[in-house]
């Protein structure tokens, strides 16, 4: 798994700009070409949505909206966004298919899952 | 038992404070007390890290330092933006006095006795602070950004209360 921390609002804003630019591409192109990004909001001590489904090669970006720092940390410790203060985002790219349960390392009652499906035709 | 009696004494202070003082707390007093309450929990956590050898207790203490520091930092930023000075008050002083007595009690303990006393106090303390923030501070505060900050802080402290409940249950403290 490849992780990338975007520790400031401004840097996250730039990432968001890219995401918005991608959103403007024709739907057919987005559906078949390249990797996708999915966003999970961390707010009021919960991951929203708590379960996301992606394809191999896609990324998930966690954006922390709480005052308290959070993480997204794989149950087995295979990947970890590290500490995300308020307004910060962390991105993980998933290279293998499977079911990834994760928690916040600081608040272990916060649970989520990333389901990574094989890429069609791959 | 001591933890409980302290919590009750502080709760009584909270409940009767308005009546004794003759008027409800103002925004600057509420900001002061909220900030003070966070600082107190950070000090308890540093004590726990100095004394406890229990992984779950140490993890909890690190989370208290991380979260309460973040909340107080946001409070400091807001106070600077609003260009106001929080006001010391009877409730802040009662909290500080109560915490000083509790720290003296905790400092005399080690091992499982410390862990149980710390965990039990964390649960009682967060319950008290959450009740005060939810029922007294948030309804009384008049400045919108301060109300929003208190609501965010309450979400954090409620997570701590649940975490503390879990910690107390796991420690299986007697009595
Ligand atoms: Cu968390």
PDB file of C-alpha atoms and ligand atoms in Angstrom:
ATOM      1  CA  UNK A   1       0.000   0.000   0.000  1.00  0.00           C
ATOM      2  CA  UNK A   2       1.238   3.451  -0.775  1.00  0.00           C
ATOM      3  CA  UNK A   3       0.422   6.180   1.669  1.00  0.00           C
ATOM      4  CA  UNK A   4       0.600   9.890   1.223  1.00  0.00           C
ATOM      5  CA  UNK A   5      -0.060  12.418   3.912  1.00  0.00           C
ATOM      6  CA  UNK A   6      -1.345  15.815   3.000  1.00  0.00           C
ATOM      7  CA  UNK A   7      -0.972  17.465   6.356  1.00  0.00           C
ATOM      8  CA  UNK A   8      -2.293  20.945   5.713  1.00  0.00           C
ATOM      9  CA  UNK A   9      -5.589  22.366   4.557  1.00  0.00           C
ATOM     10  CA  UNK A  10      -3.902  24.185   1.700  1.00  0.00           C
ATOM     11  CA  UNK A  11      -2.218  21.110   0.355  1.00  0.00           C
ATOM     12  CA  UNK A  12      -5.409  19.175   0.694  1.00  0.00           C
ATOM     13  CA  UNK A  13      -7.182  21.966  -1.159  1.00  0.00           C
ATOM     14  CA  UNK A  14      -4.817  21.443  -4.082  1.00  0.00           C
ATOM     15  CA  UNK A  15      -5.657  17.730  -4.084  1.00  0.00           C
ATOM     16  CA  UNK A  16      -9.315  18.642  -4.041  1.00  0.00           C
ATOM     17  CA  UNK A  17      -8.712  20.838  -7.083  1.00  0.00           C
ATOM     18  CA  UNK A  18      -7.416  17.802  -8.931  1.00  0.00           C
ATOM     19  CA  UNK A  19     -10.406  15.755  -7.808  1.00  0.00           C
ATOM     20  CA  UNK A  20     -12.784  18.470  -9.018  1.00  0.00           C
ATOM     21  CA  UNK A  21     -10.959  18.651 -12.331  1.00  0.00           C
ATOM     22  CA  UNK A  22     -11.377  14.881 -12.725  1.00  0.00           C
ATOM     23  CA  UNK A  23     -15.071  15.216 -11.972  1.00  0.00           C
ATOM     24  CA  UNK A  24     -15.436  17.459 -15.024  1.00  0.00           C
ATOM     25  CA  UNK A  25     -14.179  14.750 -17.404  1.00  0.00           C
ATOM     26  CA  UNK A  26     -16.789  12.902 -19.479  1.00  0.00           C
ATOM     27  CA  UNK A  27     -18.391  10.071 -17.498  1.00  0.00           C
ATOM     28  CA  UNK A  28     -17.340   7.302 -19.908  1.00  0.00           C
ATOM     29  CA  UNK A  29     -13.722   8.323 -19.651  1.00  0.00           C
ATOM     30  CA  UNK A  30     -13.836   8.400 -15.866  1.00  0.00           C
ATOM     31  CA  UNK A  31     -15.535   5.014 -15.693  1.00  0.00           C
ATOM     32  CA  UNK A  32     -12.827   3.188 -17.603  1.00  0.00           C
ATOM     33  CA  UNK A  33      -9.604   5.123 -17.486  1.00  0.00           C
ATOM     34  CA  UNK A  34      -7.085   5.251 -14.697  1.00  0.00           C
ATOM     35  CA  UNK A  35      -7.414   5.174 -10.950  1.00  0.00           C
ATOM     36  CA  UNK A  36     -10.216   6.742  -8.950  1.00  0.00           C
ATOM     37  CA  UNK A  37     -10.202   8.580  -5.664  1.00  0.00           C
ATOM     38  CA  UNK A  38     -12.784   8.063  -2.971  1.00  0.00           C
ATOM     39  CA  UNK A  39     -13.176  10.437  -0.053  1.00  0.00           C
ATOM     40  CA  UNK A  40     -14.070   9.422   3.500  1.00  0.00           C
ATOM     41  CA  UNK A  41     -14.971  12.131   5.973  1.00  0.00           C
ATOM     42  CA  UNK A  42     -13.940  11.705   9.579  1.00  0.00           C
ATOM     43  CA  UNK A  43     -16.428  13.665  11.676  1.00  0.00           C
ATOM     44  CA  UNK A  44     -17.970  13.390  15.136  1.00  0.00           C
ATOM     45  CA  UNK A  45     -15.778  10.366  15.810  1.00  0.00           C
ATOM     46  CA  UNK A  46     -17.027   8.317  12.879  1.00  0.00           C
ATOM     47  CA  UNK A  47     -15.875   7.390   9.365  1.00  0.00           C
ATOM     48  CA  UNK A  48     -18.417   8.491   6.759  1.00  0.00           C
ATOM     49  CA  UNK A  49     -19.101   6.377   4.805  1.00  0.00           C
ATOM     50  CA  UNK A  50     -17.897   3.603   7.099  1.00  0.00           C
ATOM     51  CA  UNK A  51     -17.526   1.186   4.171  1.00  0.00           C
ATOM     52  CA  UNK A  52     -16.222   2.057   0.725  1.00  0.00           C
ATOM     53  CA  UNK A  53     -15.776  -0.132  -2.339  1.00  0.00           C
ATOM     54  CA  UNK A  54     -12.991   0.575  -4.820  1.00  0.00           C
ATOM     55  CA  UNK A  55     -10.991  -1.172  -7.552  1.00  0.00           C
ATOM     56  CA  UNK A  56      -7.329  -2.184  -7.398  1.00  0.00           C
ATOM     57  CA  UNK A  57      -5.174   0.887  -7.992  1.00  0.00           C
ATOM     58  CA  UNK A  58      -7.773   3.318  -6.610  1.00  0.00           C
ATOM     59  CA  UNK A  59      -7.100   5.597  -3.650  1.00  0.00           C
ATOM     60  CA  UNK A  60      -9.029   6.517  -0.536  1.00  0.00           C
ATOM     61  CA  UNK A  61      -8.546   9.933   1.024  1.00  0.00           C
ATOM     62  CA  UNK A  62      -9.565  10.478   4.641  1.00  0.00           C
ATOM     63  CA  UNK A  63     -10.363  14.062   5.588  1.00  0.00           C
ATOM     64  CA  UNK A  64     -10.551  14.856   9.299  1.00  0.00           C
ATOM     65  CA  UNK A  65     -13.199  17.425  10.218  1.00  0.00           C
ATOM     66  CA  UNK A  66     -12.981  16.891  14.009  1.00  0.00           C
ATOM     67  CA  UNK A  67     -10.986  18.930  16.491  1.00  0.00           C
ATOM     68  CA  UNK A  68      -9.327  15.754  17.725  1.00  0.00           C
ATOM     69  CA  UNK A  69      -6.651  14.128  15.563  1.00  0.00           C
ATOM     70  CA  UNK A  70      -7.613  10.758  14.056  1.00  0.00           C
ATOM     71  CA  UNK A  71      -5.987   8.067  11.923  1.00  0.00           C
ATOM     72  CA  UNK A  72      -7.123   5.381   9.519  1.00  0.00           C
ATOM     73  CA  UNK A  73      -5.038   2.347  10.453  1.00  0.00           C
ATOM     74  CA  UNK A  74      -5.387  -1.157   8.990  1.00  0.00           C
ATOM     75  CA  UNK A  75      -6.336  -3.819  11.537  1.00  0.00           C
ATOM     76  CA  UNK A  76      -3.216  -5.796  10.746  1.00  0.00           C
ATOM     77  CA  UNK A  77      -1.100  -2.645  10.611  1.00  0.00           C
ATOM     78  CA  UNK A  78      -0.502  -3.032   6.861  1.00  0.00           C
ATOM     79  CA  UNK A  79      -1.222   0.619   6.121  1.00  0.00           C
ATOM     80  CA  UNK A  80      -1.720   3.767   8.153  1.00  0.00           C
ATOM     81  CA  UNK A  81      -2.501   7.384   7.320  1.00  0.00           C
ATOM     82  CA  UNK A  82      -0.688   8.498  10.454  1.00  0.00           C
ATOM     83  CA  UNK A  83      -2.107  11.254  12.647  1.00  0.00           C
ATOM     84  CA  UNK A  84      -4.482  13.587  10.817  1.00  0.00           C
ATOM     85  CA  UNK A  85      -5.111  16.842  12.685  1.00  0.00           C
ATOM     86  CA  UNK A  86      -8.275  18.853  12.000  1.00  0.00           C
ATOM     87  CA  UNK A  87      -8.490  19.824   8.329  1.00  0.00           C
ATOM     88  CA  UNK A  88      -5.769  17.379   7.260  1.00  0.00           C
ATOM     89  CA  UNK A  89      -6.150  14.562   4.756  1.00  0.00           C
ATOM     90  CA  UNK A  90      -4.322  11.280   4.287  1.00  0.00           C
ATOM     91  CA  UNK A  91      -4.424   9.196   1.119  1.00  0.00           C
ATOM     92  CA  UNK A  92      -3.781   5.481   0.711  1.00  0.00           C
ATOM     93  CA  UNK A  93      -3.597   3.718  -2.669  1.00  0.00           C
ATOM     94  CA  UNK A  94      -4.679   0.074  -2.673  1.00  0.00           C
ATOM     95  CA  UNK A  95      -2.702  -2.245  -4.956  1.00  0.00           C
ATOM     96  CA  UNK A  96      -4.226  -5.606  -4.003  1.00  0.00           C
ATOM     97  CA  UNK A  97      -7.803  -6.861  -3.850  1.00  0.00           C
ATOM     98  CA  UNK A  98      -9.300  -7.768  -0.510  1.00  0.00           C
ATOM     99  CA  UNK A  99     -11.288  -6.651   2.499  1.00  0.00           C
ATOM    100  CA  UNK A 100      -9.435  -4.134   4.638  1.00  0.00           C
ATOM    101  CA  UNK A 101     -10.900  -3.459   8.090  1.00  0.00           C
ATOM    102  CA  UNK A 102      -9.455  -0.441   9.802  1.00  0.00           C
ATOM    103  CA  UNK A 103      -9.775   1.621  12.980  1.00  0.00           C
ATOM    104  CA  UNK A 104      -8.652   4.963  14.317  1.00  0.00           C
ATOM    105  CA  UNK A 105      -5.505   4.130  16.272  1.00  0.00           C
ATOM    106  CA  UNK A 106      -6.354   6.866  18.789  1.00  0.00           C
ATOM    107  CA  UNK A 107     -10.052   5.981  19.221  1.00  0.00           C
ATOM    108  CA  UNK A 108     -10.334   2.248  18.524  1.00  0.00           C
ATOM    109  CA  UNK A 109     -14.143   2.265  18.702  1.00  0.00           C
ATOM    110  CA  UNK A 110     -14.045   4.116  15.349  1.00  0.00           C
ATOM    111  CA  UNK A 111     -14.210   1.382  12.691  1.00  0.00           C
ATOM    112  CA  UNK A 112     -14.353   1.289   8.910  1.00  0.00           C
ATOM    113  CA  UNK A 113     -13.715  -0.965   5.926  1.00  0.00           C
ATOM    114  CA  UNK A 114     -12.248  -0.608   2.440  1.00  0.00           C
ATOM    115  CA  UNK A 115     -13.317  -3.338   0.025  1.00  0.00           C
ATOM    116  CA  UNK A 116     -10.925  -3.568  -2.922  1.00  0.00           C
ATOM    117  CA  UNK A 117     -12.307  -5.400  -5.980  1.00  0.00           C
ATOM    118  CA  UNK A 118     -10.160  -6.725  -8.826  1.00  0.00           C
ATOM    119  CA  UNK A 119     -10.042  -4.411 -11.818  1.00  0.00           C
ATOM    120  CA  UNK A 120     -12.410  -5.601 -14.550  1.00  0.00           C
ATOM    121  CA  UNK A 121     -10.517  -7.092 -17.514  1.00  0.00           C
ATOM    122  CA  UNK A 122      -7.227  -6.951 -15.628  1.00  0.00           C
TER     123      UNK A 122
ATOM    124  CA  UNK B   1     -15.305   6.229  46.955  1.00  0.00           C
ATOM    125  CA  UNK B   2     -13.082   9.277  47.174  1.00  0.00           C
ATOM    126  CA  UNK B   3     -13.376   9.754  43.409  1.00  0.00           C
ATOM    127  CA  UNK B   4     -17.128   9.619  43.690  1.00  0.00           C
ATOM    128  CA  UNK B   5     -17.323  12.071  46.594  1.00  0.00           C
ATOM    129  CA  UNK B   6     -15.085  14.512  44.716  1.00  0.00           C
ATOM    130  CA  UNK B   7     -17.244  14.248  41.639  1.00  0.00           C
ATOM    131  CA  UNK B   8     -20.345  14.831  43.728  1.00  0.00           C
ATOM    132  CA  UNK B   9     -18.753  17.799  45.458  1.00  0.00           C
ATOM    133  CA  UNK B  10     -17.815  19.317  42.097  1.00  0.00           C
ATOM    134  CA  UNK B  11     -21.245  18.538  40.691  1.00  0.00           C
ATOM    135  CA  UNK B  12     -22.771  20.339  43.664  1.00  0.00           C
ATOM    136  CA  UNK B  13     -20.471  23.286  42.963  1.00  0.00           C
ATOM    137  CA  UNK B  14     -21.595  23.325  39.344  1.00  0.00           C
ATOM    138  CA  UNK B  15     -25.267  23.037  40.262  1.00  0.00           C
ATOM    139  CA  UNK B  16     -25.258  25.711  42.933  1.00  0.00           C
ATOM    140  CA  UNK B  17     -22.744  28.026  41.373  1.00  0.00           C
ATOM    141  CA  UNK B  18     -25.246  30.119  39.467  1.00  0.00           C
ATOM    142  CA  UNK B  19     -27.488  30.508  42.501  1.00  0.00           C
ATOM    143  CA  UNK B  20     -24.623  31.423  44.822  1.00  0.00           C
ATOM    144  CA  UNK B  21     -23.170  33.926  42.410  1.00  0.00           C
ATOM    145  CA  UNK B  22     -26.581  35.339  41.635  1.00  0.00           C
ATOM    146  CA  UNK B  23     -26.138  35.198  37.870  1.00  0.00           C
ATOM    147  CA  UNK B  24     -25.203  32.673  35.196  1.00  0.00           C
ATOM    148  CA  UNK B  25     -21.668  32.444  33.847  1.00  0.00           C
ATOM    149  CA  UNK B  26     -20.840  34.717  30.944  1.00  0.00           C
ATOM    150  CA  UNK B  27     -19.068  33.701  27.722  1.00  0.00           C
ATOM    151  CA  UNK B  28     -15.612  34.634  29.003  1.00  0.00           C
ATOM    152  CA  UNK B  29     -16.077  32.637  32.193  1.00  0.00           C
ATOM    153  CA  UNK B  30     -17.364  29.643  30.260  1.00  0.00           C
ATOM    154  CA  UNK B  31     -14.366  29.841  27.906  1.00  0.00           C
ATOM    155  CA  UNK B  32     -12.033  29.997  30.912  1.00  0.00           C
ATOM    156  CA  UNK B  33     -13.603  26.998  32.625  1.00  0.00           C
ATOM    157  CA  UNK B  34     -13.692  24.891  29.454  1.00  0.00           C
ATOM    158  CA  UNK B  35     -10.012  25.629  28.843  1.00  0.00           C
ATOM    159  CA  UNK B  36      -9.165  24.927  32.493  1.00  0.00           C
ATOM    160  CA  UNK B  37     -11.018  21.612  32.437  1.00  0.00           C
ATOM    161  CA  UNK B  38      -8.965  20.490  29.428  1.00  0.00           C
ATOM    162  CA  UNK B  39      -5.711  21.535  31.064  1.00  0.00           C
ATOM    163  CA  UNK B  40      -6.582  19.536  34.171  1.00  0.00           C
ATOM    164  CA  UNK B  41      -7.131  16.373  32.163  1.00  0.00           C
ATOM    165  CA  UNK B  42      -3.816  16.872  30.377  1.00  0.00           C
ATOM    166  CA  UNK B  43      -2.072  17.036  33.773  1.00  0.00           C
ATOM    167  CA  UNK B  44      -3.783  13.849  34.937  1.00  0.00           C
ATOM    168  CA  UNK B  45      -2.613  12.180  31.728  1.00  0.00           C
ATOM    169  CA  UNK B  46       1.006  13.223  32.242  1.00  0.00           C
ATOM    170  CA  UNK B  47       0.831  11.740  35.731  1.00  0.00           C
ATOM    171  CA  UNK B  48      -0.559   8.501  34.278  1.00  0.00           C
ATOM    172  CA  UNK B  49       2.293   8.323  31.757  1.00  0.00           C
ATOM    173  CA  UNK B  50       4.784   8.806  34.580  1.00  0.00           C
ATOM    174  CA  UNK B  51       3.262   6.115  36.812  1.00  0.00           C
ATOM    175  CA  UNK B  52       1.251   3.534  34.859  1.00  0.00           C
ATOM    176  CA  UNK B  53       2.742   0.513  33.157  1.00  0.00           C
ATOM    177  CA  UNK B  54      -0.561  -0.634  31.697  1.00  0.00           C
ATOM    178  CA  UNK B  55      -0.650  -0.345  27.884  1.00  0.00           C
ATOM    179  CA  UNK B  56      -4.361   0.512  27.685  1.00  0.00           C
ATOM    180  CA  UNK B  57      -4.069   3.151  30.397  1.00  0.00           C
ATOM    181  CA  UNK B  58      -1.006   4.699  28.756  1.00  0.00           C
ATOM    182  CA  UNK B  59      -2.727   4.694  25.350  1.00  0.00           C
ATOM    183  CA  UNK B  60      -5.751   6.410  26.873  1.00  0.00           C
ATOM    184  CA  UNK B  61      -3.527   8.996  28.570  1.00  0.00           C
ATOM    185  CA  UNK B  62      -1.741   9.768  25.295  1.00  0.00           C
ATOM    186  CA  UNK B  63      -5.120  10.247  23.615  1.00  0.00           C
ATOM    187  CA  UNK B  64      -6.223  12.625  26.384  1.00  0.00           C
ATOM    188  CA  UNK B  65      -3.090  14.735  25.871  1.00  0.00           C
ATOM    189  CA  UNK B  66      -3.456  14.712  22.071  1.00  0.00           C
ATOM    190  CA  UNK B  67      -7.199  15.515  22.028  1.00  0.00           C
ATOM    191  CA  UNK B  68      -7.394  18.026  24.867  1.00  0.00           C
ATOM    192  CA  UNK B  69      -4.343  19.827  23.472  1.00  0.00           C
ATOM    193  CA  UNK B  70      -6.094  20.066  20.090  1.00  0.00           C
ATOM    194  CA  UNK B  71      -9.304  21.393  21.658  1.00  0.00           C
ATOM    195  CA  UNK B  72      -7.465  23.919  23.811  1.00  0.00           C
ATOM    196  CA  UNK B  73      -5.366  25.012  20.854  1.00  0.00           C
ATOM    197  CA  UNK B  74      -8.565  25.687  18.892  1.00  0.00           C
ATOM    198  CA  UNK B  75      -9.950  27.574  21.900  1.00  0.00           C
ATOM    199  CA  UNK B  76      -6.764  29.652  22.070  1.00  0.00           C
ATOM    200  CA  UNK B  77      -7.042  30.455  18.368  1.00  0.00           C
ATOM    201  CA  UNK B  78     -10.688  31.490  18.746  1.00  0.00           C
ATOM    202  CA  UNK B  79      -9.970  33.662  21.782  1.00  0.00           C
ATOM    203  CA  UNK B  80      -7.171  35.382  19.843  1.00  0.00           C
ATOM    204  CA  UNK B  81      -9.447  35.904  16.820  1.00  0.00           C
ATOM    205  CA  UNK B  82     -12.190  37.384  19.004  1.00  0.00           C
ATOM    206  CA  UNK B  83      -9.553  39.439  20.819  1.00  0.00           C
ATOM    207  CA  UNK B  84     -10.993  38.671  24.270  1.00  0.00           C
ATOM    208  CA  UNK B  85      -9.537  37.442  27.570  1.00  0.00           C
ATOM    209  CA  UNK B  86     -11.208  34.497  29.338  1.00  0.00           C
ATOM    210  CA  UNK B  87     -12.207  35.244  32.930  1.00  0.00           C
ATOM    211  CA  UNK B  88     -11.217  33.200  35.941  1.00  0.00           C
ATOM    212  CA  UNK B  89     -14.231  32.318  38.063  1.00  0.00           C
ATOM    213  CA  UNK B  90     -15.447  30.255  41.024  1.00  0.00           C
ATOM    214  CA  UNK B  91     -16.110  27.132  38.947  1.00  0.00           C
ATOM    215  CA  UNK B  92     -12.638  27.206  37.376  1.00  0.00           C
ATOM    216  CA  UNK B  93     -11.132  27.609  40.844  1.00  0.00           C
ATOM    217  CA  UNK B  94     -13.231  24.751  42.247  1.00  0.00           C
ATOM    218  CA  UNK B  95     -12.099  22.481  39.391  1.00  0.00           C
ATOM    219  CA  UNK B  96      -8.442  23.394  39.948  1.00  0.00           C
ATOM    220  CA  UNK B  97      -8.718  22.780  43.705  1.00  0.00           C
ATOM    221  CA  UNK B  98     -10.506  19.473  43.211  1.00  0.00           C
ATOM    222  CA  UNK B  99      -7.911  18.339  40.683  1.00  0.00           C
ATOM    223  CA  UNK B 100      -5.062  19.294  42.977  1.00  0.00           C
ATOM    224  CA  UNK B 101      -6.518  17.118  45.748  1.00  0.00           C
ATOM    225  CA  UNK B 102      -7.111  14.269  43.295  1.00  0.00           C
ATOM    226  CA  UNK B 103      -3.539  14.452  41.970  1.00  0.00           C
ATOM    227  CA  UNK B 104      -2.212  14.255  45.540  1.00  0.00           C
ATOM    228  CA  UNK B 105      -4.325  11.138  46.045  1.00  0.00           C
ATOM    229  CA  UNK B 106      -3.189   9.563  42.739  1.00  0.00           C
ATOM    230  CA  UNK B 107       0.484  10.369  43.347  1.00  0.00           C
ATOM    231  CA  UNK B 108       0.432   8.165  46.457  1.00  0.00           C
ATOM    232  CA  UNK B 109      -0.614   5.123  44.382  1.00  0.00           C
ATOM    233  CA  UNK B 110       1.212   2.702  42.078  1.00  0.00           C
ATOM    234  CA  UNK B 111       0.430  -0.328  39.915  1.00  0.00           C
ATOM    235  CA  UNK B 112      -3.132  -1.572  39.607  1.00  0.00           C
ATOM    236  CA  UNK B 113      -4.314   0.709  42.412  1.00  0.00           C
ATOM    237  CA  UNK B 114      -3.143   3.733  40.444  1.00  0.00           C
ATOM    238  CA  UNK B 115      -4.608   2.455  37.175  1.00  0.00           C
ATOM    239  CA  UNK B 116      -8.013   1.889  38.740  1.00  0.00           C
ATOM    240  CA  UNK B 117      -8.039   5.228  40.543  1.00  0.00           C
ATOM    241  CA  UNK B 118      -6.937   7.080  37.400  1.00  0.00           C
ATOM    242  CA  UNK B 119      -9.433   5.289  35.149  1.00  0.00           C
ATOM    243  CA  UNK B 120     -12.322   5.734  37.593  1.00  0.00           C
ATOM    244  CA  UNK B 121     -11.500   9.400  37.994  1.00  0.00           C
ATOM    245  CA  UNK B 122     -11.297   9.895  34.221  1.00  0.00           C
ATOM    246  CA  UNK B 123     -14.773   8.433  33.860  1.00  0.00           C
ATOM    247  CA  UNK B 124     -16.222  10.553  36.678  1.00  0.00           C
ATOM    248  CA  UNK B 125     -14.420  13.666  35.470  1.00  0.00           C
ATOM    249  CA  UNK B 126     -15.552  13.372  31.855  1.00  0.00           C
ATOM    250  CA  UNK B 127     -19.122  12.658  32.986  1.00  0.00           C
ATOM    251  CA  UNK B 128     -19.110  15.783  35.115  1.00  0.00           C
ATOM    252  CA  UNK B 129     -17.499  17.991  32.476  1.00  0.00           C
ATOM    253  CA  UNK B 130     -19.816  16.669  29.741  1.00  0.00           C
ATOM    254  CA  UNK B 131     -22.913  17.269  31.826  1.00  0.00           C
ATOM    255  CA  UNK B 132     -21.740  20.797  32.577  1.00  0.00           C
ATOM    256  CA  UNK B 133     -20.836  21.583  28.960  1.00  0.00           C
ATOM    257  CA  UNK B 134     -24.088  20.112  27.598  1.00  0.00           C
ATOM    258  CA  UNK B 135     -26.544  21.417  30.183  1.00  0.00           C
ATOM    259  CA  UNK B 136     -24.956  24.651  31.405  1.00  0.00           C
ATOM    260  CA  UNK B 137     -22.341  25.989  28.989  1.00  0.00           C
ATOM    261  CA  UNK B 138     -23.838  25.364  25.546  1.00  0.00           C
ATOM    262  CA  UNK B 139     -27.310  26.713  26.442  1.00  0.00           C
ATOM    263  CA  UNK B 140     -25.795  29.788  28.121  1.00  0.00           C
ATOM    264  CA  UNK B 141     -23.135  30.821  25.632  1.00  0.00           C
ATOM    265  CA  UNK B 142     -24.076  33.720  23.321  1.00  0.00           C
ATOM    266  CA  UNK B 143     -21.203  33.895  20.813  1.00  0.00           C
ATOM    267  CA  UNK B 144     -21.850  31.547  17.867  1.00  0.00           C
ATOM    268  CA  UNK B 145     -18.248  30.430  17.208  1.00  0.00           C
ATOM    269  CA  UNK B 146     -17.751  29.671  20.906  1.00  0.00           C
ATOM    270  CA  UNK B 147     -20.952  27.608  20.922  1.00  0.00           C
ATOM    271  CA  UNK B 148     -19.736  25.722  17.848  1.00  0.00           C
ATOM    272  CA  UNK B 149     -16.379  25.071  19.507  1.00  0.00           C
ATOM    273  CA  UNK B 150     -18.068  23.786  22.671  1.00  0.00           C
ATOM    274  CA  UNK B 151     -20.236  21.455  20.577  1.00  0.00           C
ATOM    275  CA  UNK B 152     -17.163  20.050  18.828  1.00  0.00           C
ATOM    276  CA  UNK B 153     -15.391  19.766  22.169  1.00  0.00           C
ATOM    277  CA  UNK B 154     -18.389  17.940  23.642  1.00  0.00           C
ATOM    278  CA  UNK B 155     -18.255  15.377  20.821  1.00  0.00           C
ATOM    279  CA  UNK B 156     -14.603  14.790  21.733  1.00  0.00           C
ATOM    280  CA  UNK B 157     -15.223  14.558  25.473  1.00  0.00           C
ATOM    281  CA  UNK B 158     -18.137  12.167  24.962  1.00  0.00           C
ATOM    282  CA  UNK B 159     -15.863   9.863  22.997  1.00  0.00           C
ATOM    283  CA  UNK B 160     -13.447  10.060  25.931  1.00  0.00           C
ATOM    284  CA  UNK B 161     -16.230   9.205  28.371  1.00  0.00           C
ATOM    285  CA  UNK B 162     -17.091   6.088  26.350  1.00  0.00           C
ATOM    286  CA  UNK B 163     -13.395   5.206  26.092  1.00  0.00           C
ATOM    287  CA  UNK B 164     -12.999   5.661  29.877  1.00  0.00           C
ATOM    288  CA  UNK B 165     -16.029   3.438  30.530  1.00  0.00           C
ATOM    289  CA  UNK B 166     -14.415   0.741  28.413  1.00  0.00           C
ATOM    290  CA  UNK B 167     -11.068   1.185  30.195  1.00  0.00           C
ATOM    291  CA  UNK B 168     -12.661   0.890  33.659  1.00  0.00           C
ATOM    292  CA  UNK B 169     -14.527  -2.264  32.588  1.00  0.00           C
ATOM    293  CA  UNK B 170     -11.362  -3.837  31.149  1.00  0.00           C
ATOM    294  CA  UNK B 171      -9.306  -3.127  34.279  1.00  0.00           C
ATOM    295  CA  UNK B 172     -11.825  -5.082  36.391  1.00  0.00           C
ATOM    296  CA  UNK B 173     -11.216  -2.873  39.420  1.00  0.00           C
ATOM    297  CA  UNK B 174     -12.640  -4.179  42.682  1.00  0.00           C
ATOM    298  CA  UNK B 175     -15.368  -2.192  44.415  1.00  0.00           C
TER     299      UNK B 175
HETATM  300 CU1  LIG C   1      -9.927   8.944  16.249  1.00  0.00          CU
END
